[in-house]
JSON list of C-alpha atoms in Angstrom, two decimals:
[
{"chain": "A", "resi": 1, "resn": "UNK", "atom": "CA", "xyz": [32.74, 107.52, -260.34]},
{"chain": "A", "resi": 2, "resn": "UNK", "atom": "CA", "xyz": [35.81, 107.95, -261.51]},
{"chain": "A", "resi": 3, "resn": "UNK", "atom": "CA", "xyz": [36.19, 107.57, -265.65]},
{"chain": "A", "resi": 4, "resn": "UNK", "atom": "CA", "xyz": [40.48, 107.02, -266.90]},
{"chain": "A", "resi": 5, "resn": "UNK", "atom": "CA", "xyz": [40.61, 107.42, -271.41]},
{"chain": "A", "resi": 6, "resn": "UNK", "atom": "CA", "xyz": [43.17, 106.69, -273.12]},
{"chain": "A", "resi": 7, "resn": "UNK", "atom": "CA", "xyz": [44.17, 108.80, -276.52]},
{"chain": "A", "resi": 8, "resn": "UNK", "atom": "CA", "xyz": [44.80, 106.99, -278.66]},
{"chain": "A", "resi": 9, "resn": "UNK", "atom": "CA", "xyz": [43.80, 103.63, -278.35]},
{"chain": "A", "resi": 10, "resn": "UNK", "atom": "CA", "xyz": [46.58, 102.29, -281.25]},
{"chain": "A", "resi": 11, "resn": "UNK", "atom": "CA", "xyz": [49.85, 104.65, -282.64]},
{"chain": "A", "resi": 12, "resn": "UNK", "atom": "CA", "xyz": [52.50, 103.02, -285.27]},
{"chain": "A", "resi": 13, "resn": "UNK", "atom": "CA", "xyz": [55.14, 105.19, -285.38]},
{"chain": "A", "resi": 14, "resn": "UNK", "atom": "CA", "xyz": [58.91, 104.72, -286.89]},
{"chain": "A", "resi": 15, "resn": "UNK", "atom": "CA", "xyz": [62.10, 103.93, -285.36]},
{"chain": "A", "resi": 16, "resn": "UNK", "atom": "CA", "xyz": [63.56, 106.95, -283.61]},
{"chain": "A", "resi": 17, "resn": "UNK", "atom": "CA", "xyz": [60.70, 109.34, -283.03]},
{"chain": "A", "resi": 18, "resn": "UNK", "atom": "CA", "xyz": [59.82, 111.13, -280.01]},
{"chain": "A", "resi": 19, "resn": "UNK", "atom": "CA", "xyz": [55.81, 110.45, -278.83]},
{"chain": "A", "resi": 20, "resn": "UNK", "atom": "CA", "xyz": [53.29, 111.25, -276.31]},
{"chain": "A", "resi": 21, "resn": "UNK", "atom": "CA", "xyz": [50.52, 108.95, -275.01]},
{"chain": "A", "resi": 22, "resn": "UNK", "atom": "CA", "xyz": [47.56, 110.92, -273.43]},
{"chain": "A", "resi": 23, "resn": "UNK", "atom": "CA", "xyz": [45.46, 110.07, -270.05]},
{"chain": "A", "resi": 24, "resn": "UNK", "atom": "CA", "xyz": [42.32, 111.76, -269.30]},
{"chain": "A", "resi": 25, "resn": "UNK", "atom": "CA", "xyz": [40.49, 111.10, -265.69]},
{"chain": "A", "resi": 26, "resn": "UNK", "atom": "CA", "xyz": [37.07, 112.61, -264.55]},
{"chain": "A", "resi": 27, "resn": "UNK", "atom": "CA", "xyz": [37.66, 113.47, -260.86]},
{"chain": "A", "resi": 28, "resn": "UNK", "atom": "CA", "xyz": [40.69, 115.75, -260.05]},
{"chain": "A", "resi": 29, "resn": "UNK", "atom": "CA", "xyz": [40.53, 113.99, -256.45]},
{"chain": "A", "resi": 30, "resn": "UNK", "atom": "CA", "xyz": [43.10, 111.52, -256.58]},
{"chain": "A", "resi": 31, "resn": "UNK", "atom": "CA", "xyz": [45.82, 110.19, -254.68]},
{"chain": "A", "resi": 32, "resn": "UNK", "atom": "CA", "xyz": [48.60, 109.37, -257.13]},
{"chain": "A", "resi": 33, "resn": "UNK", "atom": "CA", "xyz": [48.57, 108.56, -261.18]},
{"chain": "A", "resi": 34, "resn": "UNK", "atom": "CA", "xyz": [50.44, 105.19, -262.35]},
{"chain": "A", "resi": 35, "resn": "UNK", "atom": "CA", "xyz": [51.67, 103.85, -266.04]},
{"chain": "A", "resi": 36, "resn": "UNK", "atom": "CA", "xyz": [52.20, 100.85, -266.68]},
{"chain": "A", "resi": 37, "resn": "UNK", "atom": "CA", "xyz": [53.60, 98.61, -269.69]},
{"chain": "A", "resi": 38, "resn": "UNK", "atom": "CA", "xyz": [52.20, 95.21, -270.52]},
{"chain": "A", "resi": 39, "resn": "UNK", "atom": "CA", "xyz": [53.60, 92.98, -273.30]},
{"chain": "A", "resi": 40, "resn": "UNK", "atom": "CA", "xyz": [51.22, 90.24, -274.82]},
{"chain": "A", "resi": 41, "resn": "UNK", "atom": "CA", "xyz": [50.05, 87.55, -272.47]},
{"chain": "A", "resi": 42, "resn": "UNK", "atom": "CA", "xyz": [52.02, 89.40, -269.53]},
{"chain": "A", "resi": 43, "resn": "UNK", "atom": "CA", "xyz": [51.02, 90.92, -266.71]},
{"chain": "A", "resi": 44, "resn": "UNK", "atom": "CA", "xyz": [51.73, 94.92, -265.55]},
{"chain": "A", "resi": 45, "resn": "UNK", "atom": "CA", "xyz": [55.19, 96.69, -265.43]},
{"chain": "A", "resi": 46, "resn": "UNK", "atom": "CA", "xyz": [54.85, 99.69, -263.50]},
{"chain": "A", "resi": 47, "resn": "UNK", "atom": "CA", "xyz": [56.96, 102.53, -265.29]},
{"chain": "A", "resi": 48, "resn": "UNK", "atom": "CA", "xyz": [56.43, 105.40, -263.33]},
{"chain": "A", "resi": 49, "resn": "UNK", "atom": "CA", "xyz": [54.15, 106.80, -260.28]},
{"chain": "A", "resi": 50, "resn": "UNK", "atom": "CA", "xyz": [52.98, 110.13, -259.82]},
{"chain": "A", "resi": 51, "resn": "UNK", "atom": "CA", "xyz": [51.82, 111.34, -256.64]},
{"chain": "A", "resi": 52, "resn": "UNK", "atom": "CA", "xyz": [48.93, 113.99, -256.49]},
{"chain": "A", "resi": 53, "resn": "UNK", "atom": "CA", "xyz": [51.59, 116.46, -254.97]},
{"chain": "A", "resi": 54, "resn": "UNK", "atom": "CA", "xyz": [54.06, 116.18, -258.06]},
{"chain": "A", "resi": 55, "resn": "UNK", "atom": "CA", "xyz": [53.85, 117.36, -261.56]},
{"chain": "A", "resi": 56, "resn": "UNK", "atom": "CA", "xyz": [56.12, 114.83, -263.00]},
{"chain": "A", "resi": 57, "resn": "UNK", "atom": "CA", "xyz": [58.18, 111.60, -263.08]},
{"chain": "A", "resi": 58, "resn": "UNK", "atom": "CA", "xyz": [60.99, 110.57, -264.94]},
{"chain": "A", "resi": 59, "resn": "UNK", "atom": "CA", "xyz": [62.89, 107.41, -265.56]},
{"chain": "A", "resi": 60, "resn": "UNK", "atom": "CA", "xyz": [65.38, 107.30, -268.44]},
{"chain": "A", "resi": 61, "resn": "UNK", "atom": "CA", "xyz": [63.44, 107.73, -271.77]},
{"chain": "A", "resi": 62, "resn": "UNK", "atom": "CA", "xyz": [60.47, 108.04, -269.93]},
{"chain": "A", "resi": 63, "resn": "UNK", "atom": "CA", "xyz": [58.76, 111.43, -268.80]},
{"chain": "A", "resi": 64, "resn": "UNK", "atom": "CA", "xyz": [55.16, 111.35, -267.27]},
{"chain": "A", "resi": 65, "resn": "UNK", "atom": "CA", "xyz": [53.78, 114.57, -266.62]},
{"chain": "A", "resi": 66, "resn": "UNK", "atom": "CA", "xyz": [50.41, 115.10, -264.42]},
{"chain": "A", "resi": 67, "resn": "UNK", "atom": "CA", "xyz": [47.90, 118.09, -264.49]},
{"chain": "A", "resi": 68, "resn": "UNK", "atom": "CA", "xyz": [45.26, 117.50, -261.64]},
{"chain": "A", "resi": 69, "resn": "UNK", "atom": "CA", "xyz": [43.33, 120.93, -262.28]},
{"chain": "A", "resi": 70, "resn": "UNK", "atom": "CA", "xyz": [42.65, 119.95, -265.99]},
{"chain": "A", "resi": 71, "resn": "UNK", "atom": "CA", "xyz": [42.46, 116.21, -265.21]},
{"chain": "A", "resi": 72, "resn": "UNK", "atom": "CA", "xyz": [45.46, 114.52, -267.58]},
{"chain": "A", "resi": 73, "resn": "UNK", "atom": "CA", "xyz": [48.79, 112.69, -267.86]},
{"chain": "A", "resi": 74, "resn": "UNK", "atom": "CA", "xyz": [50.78, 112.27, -270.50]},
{"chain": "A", "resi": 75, "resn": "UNK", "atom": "CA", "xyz": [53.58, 109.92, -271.07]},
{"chain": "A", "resi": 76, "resn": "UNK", "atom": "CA", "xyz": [56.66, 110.73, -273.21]},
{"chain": "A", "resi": 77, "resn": "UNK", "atom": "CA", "xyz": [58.48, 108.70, -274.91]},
{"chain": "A", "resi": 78, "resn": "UNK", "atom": "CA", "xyz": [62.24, 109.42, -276.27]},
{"chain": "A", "resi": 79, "resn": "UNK", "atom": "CA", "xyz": [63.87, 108.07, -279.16]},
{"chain": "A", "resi": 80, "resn": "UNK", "atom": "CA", "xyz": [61.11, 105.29, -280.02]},
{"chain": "A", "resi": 81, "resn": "UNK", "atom": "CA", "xyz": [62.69, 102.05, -279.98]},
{"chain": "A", "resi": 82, "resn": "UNK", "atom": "CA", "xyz": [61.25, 98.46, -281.31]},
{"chain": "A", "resi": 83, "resn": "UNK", "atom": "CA", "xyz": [61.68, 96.87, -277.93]},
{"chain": "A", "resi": 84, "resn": "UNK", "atom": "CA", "xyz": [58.99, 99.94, -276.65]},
{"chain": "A", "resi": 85, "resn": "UNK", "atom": "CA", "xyz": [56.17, 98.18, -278.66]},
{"chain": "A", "resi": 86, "resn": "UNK", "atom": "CA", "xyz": [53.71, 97.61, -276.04]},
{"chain": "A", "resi": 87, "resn": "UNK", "atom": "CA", "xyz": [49.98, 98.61, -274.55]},
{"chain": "A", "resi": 88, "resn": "UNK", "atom": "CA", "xyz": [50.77, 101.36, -272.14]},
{"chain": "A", "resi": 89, "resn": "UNK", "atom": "CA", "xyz": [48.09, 101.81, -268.88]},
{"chain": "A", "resi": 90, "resn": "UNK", "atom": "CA", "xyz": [47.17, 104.48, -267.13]},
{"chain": "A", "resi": 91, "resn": "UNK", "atom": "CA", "xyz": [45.58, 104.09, -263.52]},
{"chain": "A", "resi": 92, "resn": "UNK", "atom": "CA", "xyz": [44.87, 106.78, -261.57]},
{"chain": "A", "resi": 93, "resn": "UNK", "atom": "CA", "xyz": [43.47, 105.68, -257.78]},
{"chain": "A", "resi": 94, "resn": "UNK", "atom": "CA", "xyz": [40.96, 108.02, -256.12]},
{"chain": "A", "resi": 95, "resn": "UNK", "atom": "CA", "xyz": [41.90, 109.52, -252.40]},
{"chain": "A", "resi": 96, "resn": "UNK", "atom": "CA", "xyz": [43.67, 106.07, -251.37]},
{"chain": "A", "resi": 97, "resn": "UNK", "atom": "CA", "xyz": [41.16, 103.71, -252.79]},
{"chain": "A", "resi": 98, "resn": "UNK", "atom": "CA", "xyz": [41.25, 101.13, -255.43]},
{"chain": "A", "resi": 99, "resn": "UNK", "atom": "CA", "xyz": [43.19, 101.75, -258.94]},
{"chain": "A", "resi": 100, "resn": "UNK", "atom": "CA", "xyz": [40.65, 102.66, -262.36]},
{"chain": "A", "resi": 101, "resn": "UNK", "atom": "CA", "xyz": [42.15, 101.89, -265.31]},
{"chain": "A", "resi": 102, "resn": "UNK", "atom": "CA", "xyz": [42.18, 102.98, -268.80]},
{"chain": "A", "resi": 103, "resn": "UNK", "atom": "CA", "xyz": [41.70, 100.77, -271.80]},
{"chain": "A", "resi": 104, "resn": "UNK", "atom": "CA", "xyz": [45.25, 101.71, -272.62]},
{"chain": "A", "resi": 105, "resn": "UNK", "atom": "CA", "xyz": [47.64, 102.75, -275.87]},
{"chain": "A", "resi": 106, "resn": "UNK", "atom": "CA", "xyz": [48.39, 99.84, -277.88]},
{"chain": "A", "resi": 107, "resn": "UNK", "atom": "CA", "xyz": [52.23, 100.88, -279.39]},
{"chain": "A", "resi": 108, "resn": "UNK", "atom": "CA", "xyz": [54.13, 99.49, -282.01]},
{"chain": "A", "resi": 109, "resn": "UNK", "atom": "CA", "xyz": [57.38, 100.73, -283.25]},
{"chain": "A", "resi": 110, "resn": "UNK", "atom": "CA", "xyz": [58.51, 99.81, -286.70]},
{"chain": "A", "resi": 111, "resn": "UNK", "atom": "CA", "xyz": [61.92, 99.25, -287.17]},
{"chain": "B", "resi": 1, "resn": "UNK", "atom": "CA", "xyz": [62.01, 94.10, -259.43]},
{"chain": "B", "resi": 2, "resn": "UNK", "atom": "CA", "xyz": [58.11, 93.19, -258.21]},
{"chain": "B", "resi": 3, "resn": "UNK", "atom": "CA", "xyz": [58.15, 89.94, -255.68]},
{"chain": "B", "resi": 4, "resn": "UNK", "atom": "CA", "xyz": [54.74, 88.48, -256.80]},
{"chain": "B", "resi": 5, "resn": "UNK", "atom": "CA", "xyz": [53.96, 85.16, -257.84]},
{"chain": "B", "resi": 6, "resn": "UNK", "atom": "CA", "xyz": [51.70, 83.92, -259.76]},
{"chain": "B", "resi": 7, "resn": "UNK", "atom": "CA", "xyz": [51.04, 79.95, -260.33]},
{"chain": "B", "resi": 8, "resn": "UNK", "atom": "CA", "xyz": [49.97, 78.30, -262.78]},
{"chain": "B", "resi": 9, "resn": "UNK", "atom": "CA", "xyz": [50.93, 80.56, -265.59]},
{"chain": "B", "resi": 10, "resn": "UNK", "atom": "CA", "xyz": [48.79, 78.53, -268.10]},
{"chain": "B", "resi": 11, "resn": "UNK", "atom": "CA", "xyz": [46.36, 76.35, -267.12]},
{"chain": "B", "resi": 12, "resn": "UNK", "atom": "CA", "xyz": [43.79, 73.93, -269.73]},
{"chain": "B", "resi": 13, "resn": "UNK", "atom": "CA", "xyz": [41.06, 72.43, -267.93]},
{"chain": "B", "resi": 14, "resn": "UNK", "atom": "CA", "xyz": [37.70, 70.72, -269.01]},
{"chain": "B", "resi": 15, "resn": "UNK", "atom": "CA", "xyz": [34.77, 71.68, -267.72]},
{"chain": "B", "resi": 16, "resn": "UNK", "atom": "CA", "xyz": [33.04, 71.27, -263.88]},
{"chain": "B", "resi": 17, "resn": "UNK", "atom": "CA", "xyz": [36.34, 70.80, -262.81]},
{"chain": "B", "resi": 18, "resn": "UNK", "atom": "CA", "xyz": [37.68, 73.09, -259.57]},
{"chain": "B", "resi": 19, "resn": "UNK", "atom": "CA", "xyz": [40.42, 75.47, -259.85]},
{"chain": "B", "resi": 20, "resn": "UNK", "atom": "CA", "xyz": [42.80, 77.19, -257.71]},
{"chain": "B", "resi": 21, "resn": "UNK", "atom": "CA", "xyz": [45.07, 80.04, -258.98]},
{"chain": "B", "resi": 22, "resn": "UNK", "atom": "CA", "xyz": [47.71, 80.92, -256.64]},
{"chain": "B", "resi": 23, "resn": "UNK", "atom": "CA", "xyz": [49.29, 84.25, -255.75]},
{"chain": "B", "resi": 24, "resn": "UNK", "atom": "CA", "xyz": [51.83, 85.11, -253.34]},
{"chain": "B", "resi": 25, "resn": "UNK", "atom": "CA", "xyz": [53.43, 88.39, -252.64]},
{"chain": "B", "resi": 26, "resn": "UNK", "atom": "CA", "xyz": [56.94, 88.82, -250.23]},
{"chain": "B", "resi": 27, "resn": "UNK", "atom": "CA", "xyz": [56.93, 92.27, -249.63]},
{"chain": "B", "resi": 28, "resn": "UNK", "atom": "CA", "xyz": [54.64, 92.48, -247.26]},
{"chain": "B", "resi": 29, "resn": "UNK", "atom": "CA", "xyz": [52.04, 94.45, -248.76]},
{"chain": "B", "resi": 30, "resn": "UNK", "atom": "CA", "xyz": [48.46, 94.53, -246.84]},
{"chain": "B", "resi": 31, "resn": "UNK", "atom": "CA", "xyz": [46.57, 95.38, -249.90]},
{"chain": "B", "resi": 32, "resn": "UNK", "atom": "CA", "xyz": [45.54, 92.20, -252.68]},
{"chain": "B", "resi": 33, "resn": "UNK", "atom": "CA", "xyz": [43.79, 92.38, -256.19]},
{"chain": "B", "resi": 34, "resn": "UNK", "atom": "CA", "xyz": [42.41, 89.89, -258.46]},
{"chain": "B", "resi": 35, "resn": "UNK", "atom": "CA", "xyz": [41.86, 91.51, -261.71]},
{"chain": "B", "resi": 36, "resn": "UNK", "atom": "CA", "xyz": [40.38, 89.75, -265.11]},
{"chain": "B", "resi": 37, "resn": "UNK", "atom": "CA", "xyz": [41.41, 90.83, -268.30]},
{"chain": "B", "resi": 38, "resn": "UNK", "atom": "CA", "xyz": [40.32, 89.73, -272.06]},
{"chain": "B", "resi": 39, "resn": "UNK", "atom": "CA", "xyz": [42.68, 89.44, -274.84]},
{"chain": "B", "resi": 40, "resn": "UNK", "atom": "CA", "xyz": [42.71, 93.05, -275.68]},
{"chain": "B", "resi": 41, "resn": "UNK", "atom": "CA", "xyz": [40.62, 94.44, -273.34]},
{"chain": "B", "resi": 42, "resn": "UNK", "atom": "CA", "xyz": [40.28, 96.47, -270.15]},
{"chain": "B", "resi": 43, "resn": "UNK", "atom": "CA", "xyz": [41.13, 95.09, -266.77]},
{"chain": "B", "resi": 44, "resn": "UNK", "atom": "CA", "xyz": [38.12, 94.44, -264.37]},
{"chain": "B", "resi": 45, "resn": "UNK", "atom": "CA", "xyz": [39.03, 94.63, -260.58]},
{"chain": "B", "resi": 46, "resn": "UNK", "atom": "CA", "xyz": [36.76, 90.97, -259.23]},
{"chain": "B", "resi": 47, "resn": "UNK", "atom": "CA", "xyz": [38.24, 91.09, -256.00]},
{"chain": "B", "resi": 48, "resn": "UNK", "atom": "CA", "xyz": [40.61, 92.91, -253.00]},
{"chain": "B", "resi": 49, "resn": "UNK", "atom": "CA", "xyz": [41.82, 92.57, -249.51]},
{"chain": "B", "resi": 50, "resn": "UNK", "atom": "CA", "xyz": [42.71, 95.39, -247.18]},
{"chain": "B", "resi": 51, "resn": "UNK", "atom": "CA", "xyz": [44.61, 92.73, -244.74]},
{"chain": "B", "resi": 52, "resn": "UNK", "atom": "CA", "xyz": [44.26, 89.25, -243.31]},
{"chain": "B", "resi": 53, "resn": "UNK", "atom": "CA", "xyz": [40.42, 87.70, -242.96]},
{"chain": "B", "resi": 54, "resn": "UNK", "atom": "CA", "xyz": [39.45, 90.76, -245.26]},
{"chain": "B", "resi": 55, "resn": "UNK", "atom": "CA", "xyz": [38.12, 90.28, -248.60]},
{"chain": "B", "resi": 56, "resn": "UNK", "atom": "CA", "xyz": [35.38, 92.49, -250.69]},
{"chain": "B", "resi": 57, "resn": "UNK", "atom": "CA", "xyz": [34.43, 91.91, -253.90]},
{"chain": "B", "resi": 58, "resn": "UNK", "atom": "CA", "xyz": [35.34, 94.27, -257.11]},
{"chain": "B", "resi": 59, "resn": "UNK", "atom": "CA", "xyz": [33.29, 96.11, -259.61]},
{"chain": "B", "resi": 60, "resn": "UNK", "atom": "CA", "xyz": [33.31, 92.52, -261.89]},
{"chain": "B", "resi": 61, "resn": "UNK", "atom": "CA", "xyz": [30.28, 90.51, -260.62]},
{"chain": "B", "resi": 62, "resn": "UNK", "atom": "CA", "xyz": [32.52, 86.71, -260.65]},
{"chain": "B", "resi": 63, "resn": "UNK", "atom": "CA", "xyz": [31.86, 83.15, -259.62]},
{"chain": "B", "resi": 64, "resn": "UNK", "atom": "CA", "xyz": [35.10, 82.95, -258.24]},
{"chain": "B", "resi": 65, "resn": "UNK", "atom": "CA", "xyz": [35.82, 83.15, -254.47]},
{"chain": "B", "resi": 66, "resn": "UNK", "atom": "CA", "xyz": [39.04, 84.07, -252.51]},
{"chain": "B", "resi": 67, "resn": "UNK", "atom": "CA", "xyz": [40.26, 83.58, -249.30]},
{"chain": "B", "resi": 68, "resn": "UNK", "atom": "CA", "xyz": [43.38, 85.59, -247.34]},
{"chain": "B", "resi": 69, "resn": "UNK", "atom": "CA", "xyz": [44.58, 83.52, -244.43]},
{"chain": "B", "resi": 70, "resn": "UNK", "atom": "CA", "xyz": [47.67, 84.79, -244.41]},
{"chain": "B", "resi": 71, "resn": "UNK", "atom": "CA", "xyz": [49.00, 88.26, -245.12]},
{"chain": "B", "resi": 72, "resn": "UNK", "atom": "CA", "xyz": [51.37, 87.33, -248.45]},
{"chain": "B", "resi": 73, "resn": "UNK", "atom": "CA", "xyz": [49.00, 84.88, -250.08]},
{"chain": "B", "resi": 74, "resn": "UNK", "atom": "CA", "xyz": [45.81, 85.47, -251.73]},
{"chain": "B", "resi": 75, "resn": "UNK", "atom": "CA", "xyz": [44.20, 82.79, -253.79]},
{"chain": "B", "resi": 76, "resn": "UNK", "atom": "CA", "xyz": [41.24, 82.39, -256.28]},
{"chain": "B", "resi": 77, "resn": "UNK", "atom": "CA", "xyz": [39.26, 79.83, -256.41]},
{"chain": "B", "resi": 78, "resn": "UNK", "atom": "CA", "xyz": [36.43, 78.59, -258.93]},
{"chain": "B", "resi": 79, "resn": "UNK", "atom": "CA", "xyz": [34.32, 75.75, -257.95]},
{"chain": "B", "resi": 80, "resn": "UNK", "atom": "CA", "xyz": [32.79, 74.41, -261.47]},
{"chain": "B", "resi": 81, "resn": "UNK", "atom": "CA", "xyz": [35.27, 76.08, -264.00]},
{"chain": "B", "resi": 82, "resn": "UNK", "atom": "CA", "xyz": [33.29, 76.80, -267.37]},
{"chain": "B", "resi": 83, "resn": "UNK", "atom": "CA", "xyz": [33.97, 77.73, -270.68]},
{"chain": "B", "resi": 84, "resn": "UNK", "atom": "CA", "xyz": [32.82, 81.54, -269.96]},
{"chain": "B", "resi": 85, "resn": "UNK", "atom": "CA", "xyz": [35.84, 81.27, -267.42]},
{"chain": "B", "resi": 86, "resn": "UNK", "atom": "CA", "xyz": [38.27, 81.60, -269.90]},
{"chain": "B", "resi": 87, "resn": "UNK", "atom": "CA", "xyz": [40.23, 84.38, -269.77]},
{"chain": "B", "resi": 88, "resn": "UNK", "atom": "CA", "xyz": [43.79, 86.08, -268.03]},
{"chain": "B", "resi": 89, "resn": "UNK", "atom": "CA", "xyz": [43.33, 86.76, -264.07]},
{"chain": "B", "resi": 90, "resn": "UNK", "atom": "CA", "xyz": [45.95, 89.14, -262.91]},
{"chain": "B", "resi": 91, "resn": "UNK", "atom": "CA", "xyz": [47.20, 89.52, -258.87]},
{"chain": "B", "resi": 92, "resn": "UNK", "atom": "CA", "xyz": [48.42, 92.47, -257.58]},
{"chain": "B", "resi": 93, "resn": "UNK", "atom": "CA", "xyz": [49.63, 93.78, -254.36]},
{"chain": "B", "resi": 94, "resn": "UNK", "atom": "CA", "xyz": [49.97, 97.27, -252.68]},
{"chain": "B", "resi": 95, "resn": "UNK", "atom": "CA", "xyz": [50.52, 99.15, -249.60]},
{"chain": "B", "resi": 96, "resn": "UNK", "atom": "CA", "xyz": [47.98, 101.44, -247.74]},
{"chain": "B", "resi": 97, "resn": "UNK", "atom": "CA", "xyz": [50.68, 103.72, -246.86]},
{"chain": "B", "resi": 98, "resn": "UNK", "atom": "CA", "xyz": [53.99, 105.24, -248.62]},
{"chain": "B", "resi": 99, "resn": "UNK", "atom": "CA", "xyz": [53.51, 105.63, -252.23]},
{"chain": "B", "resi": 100, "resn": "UNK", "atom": "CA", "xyz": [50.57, 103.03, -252.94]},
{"chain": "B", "resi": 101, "resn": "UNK", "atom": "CA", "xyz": [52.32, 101.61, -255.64]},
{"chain": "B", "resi": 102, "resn": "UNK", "atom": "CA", "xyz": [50.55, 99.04, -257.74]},
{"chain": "B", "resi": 103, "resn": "UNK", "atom": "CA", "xyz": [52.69, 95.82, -258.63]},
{"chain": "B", "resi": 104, "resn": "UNK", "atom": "CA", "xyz": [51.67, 92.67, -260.68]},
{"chain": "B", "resi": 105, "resn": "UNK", "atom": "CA", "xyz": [52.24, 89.14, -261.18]},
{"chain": "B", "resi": 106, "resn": "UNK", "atom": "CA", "xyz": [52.33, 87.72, -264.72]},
{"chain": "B", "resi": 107, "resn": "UNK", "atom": "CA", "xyz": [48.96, 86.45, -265.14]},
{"chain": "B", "resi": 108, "resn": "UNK", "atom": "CA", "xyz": [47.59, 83.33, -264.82]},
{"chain": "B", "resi": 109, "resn": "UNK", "atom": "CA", "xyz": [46.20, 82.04, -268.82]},
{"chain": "B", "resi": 110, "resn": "UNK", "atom": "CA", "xyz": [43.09, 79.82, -268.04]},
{"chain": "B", "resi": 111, "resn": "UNK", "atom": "CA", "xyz": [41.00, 78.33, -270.70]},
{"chain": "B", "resi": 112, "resn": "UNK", "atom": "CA", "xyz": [38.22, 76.15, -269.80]},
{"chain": "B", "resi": 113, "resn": "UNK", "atom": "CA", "xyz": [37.50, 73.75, -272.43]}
]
């Protein structure tokens, strides 16, 4: 069964800095890799999707990258801003079935 | 810009009393999910739906029951709400083919006094 963890579970980091959010997943089997953002009480934002055939995504400040063989993802995130204080989600969904989830990255970026 | 709708968004009932939570989806996705979530916690997949008269449910054993009559809607229903009940439920919608994206609503808040 597929397993998705999240490292780390909390990061506080300043105004301004550069960061990476890590996803781990158990089976290398998998038909694409999503992140998501969710704010407080809200539901999912997808941010990027990564399909098994790419090796990464990009969307402004954004950069996921994905490594099948070794089983990870990470996120990057530019030039940390306050409004980016969010849990981030990683879902990976095994060979076109349903999405597993990881506990997520709980961010906060101090002004 | 995700077309899913969730209704209500927060919703205080008292106990025994039956609940519907809505979701509706206009892009014409065949795949549904009803997810749970805790403040602070994980999501738990409760139920899906591969298409219309299709529904299985998810790795969360739940009281709740859903029906899909029609291709964009997909609602959850609880008979006897209780206070265990309380919690976020979270729709989403997908397509088998293309990219399998996975889009959300924005949650349903029930609390089940």
């Amino acid at each position: 069964k597929q397993e998705v963890t999240q490292i780390p579970a909390a990061l506080s980091v300043p105004e301004g800095e550069n960061l990476v959010l890590n996803c781990s997943f158990t089976d290398s089997a998998i038909y694409n890799l999503q992140w998501f953002r969710q704010d407080p009480g809200k539901g999912l934002t997808s941010l990027l999707l990564i399909q098994s055939s790419q090796r990464e995504q990009t969307s402004g400040r954004l950069n996921a990258s994905l490594d099948k063989s070794s089983g990870r993802s990470t996120l990057y995130i530019a030039a940390s801003q306050p409004g980016d204080s969010a849990t981030y989600l990683c879902a990976v969904r095994p060979s076109n079935n349903d999405m597993r989830f990881g506990a997520g990255t709980r961010l906060t970026v101090k002004p | 810009e995700a077309d899913i709708y969730q209704t209500p968004r927060y919703l205080v009932i008292g106990t025994g009393k039956k609940i519907t939570l809505e979701c509706s989806q206009t892009m014409g996705h065949d795949k549904m999910y009803w997810y749970q979530q805790d403040p602070g916690m994980e999501l738990h997949l409760i139920h899906y739906s591969y298409g219309v008269n299709s529904t299985e449910k998810g790795d969360l054993s739940s009281e709740s029951t859903v029906s899909r009559i029609r291709t964009e809607h997909f609602p959850l229903t609880l008979e006897s709400a209780r206070p265990s009940h309380t919690s976020q439920y979270l729709c989403a919608s997908s397509r088998t083919v293309n990219t399998g994206e996975l889009f959300f609503g924005e949650g349903s808040r029930l609390t089940v006094l």
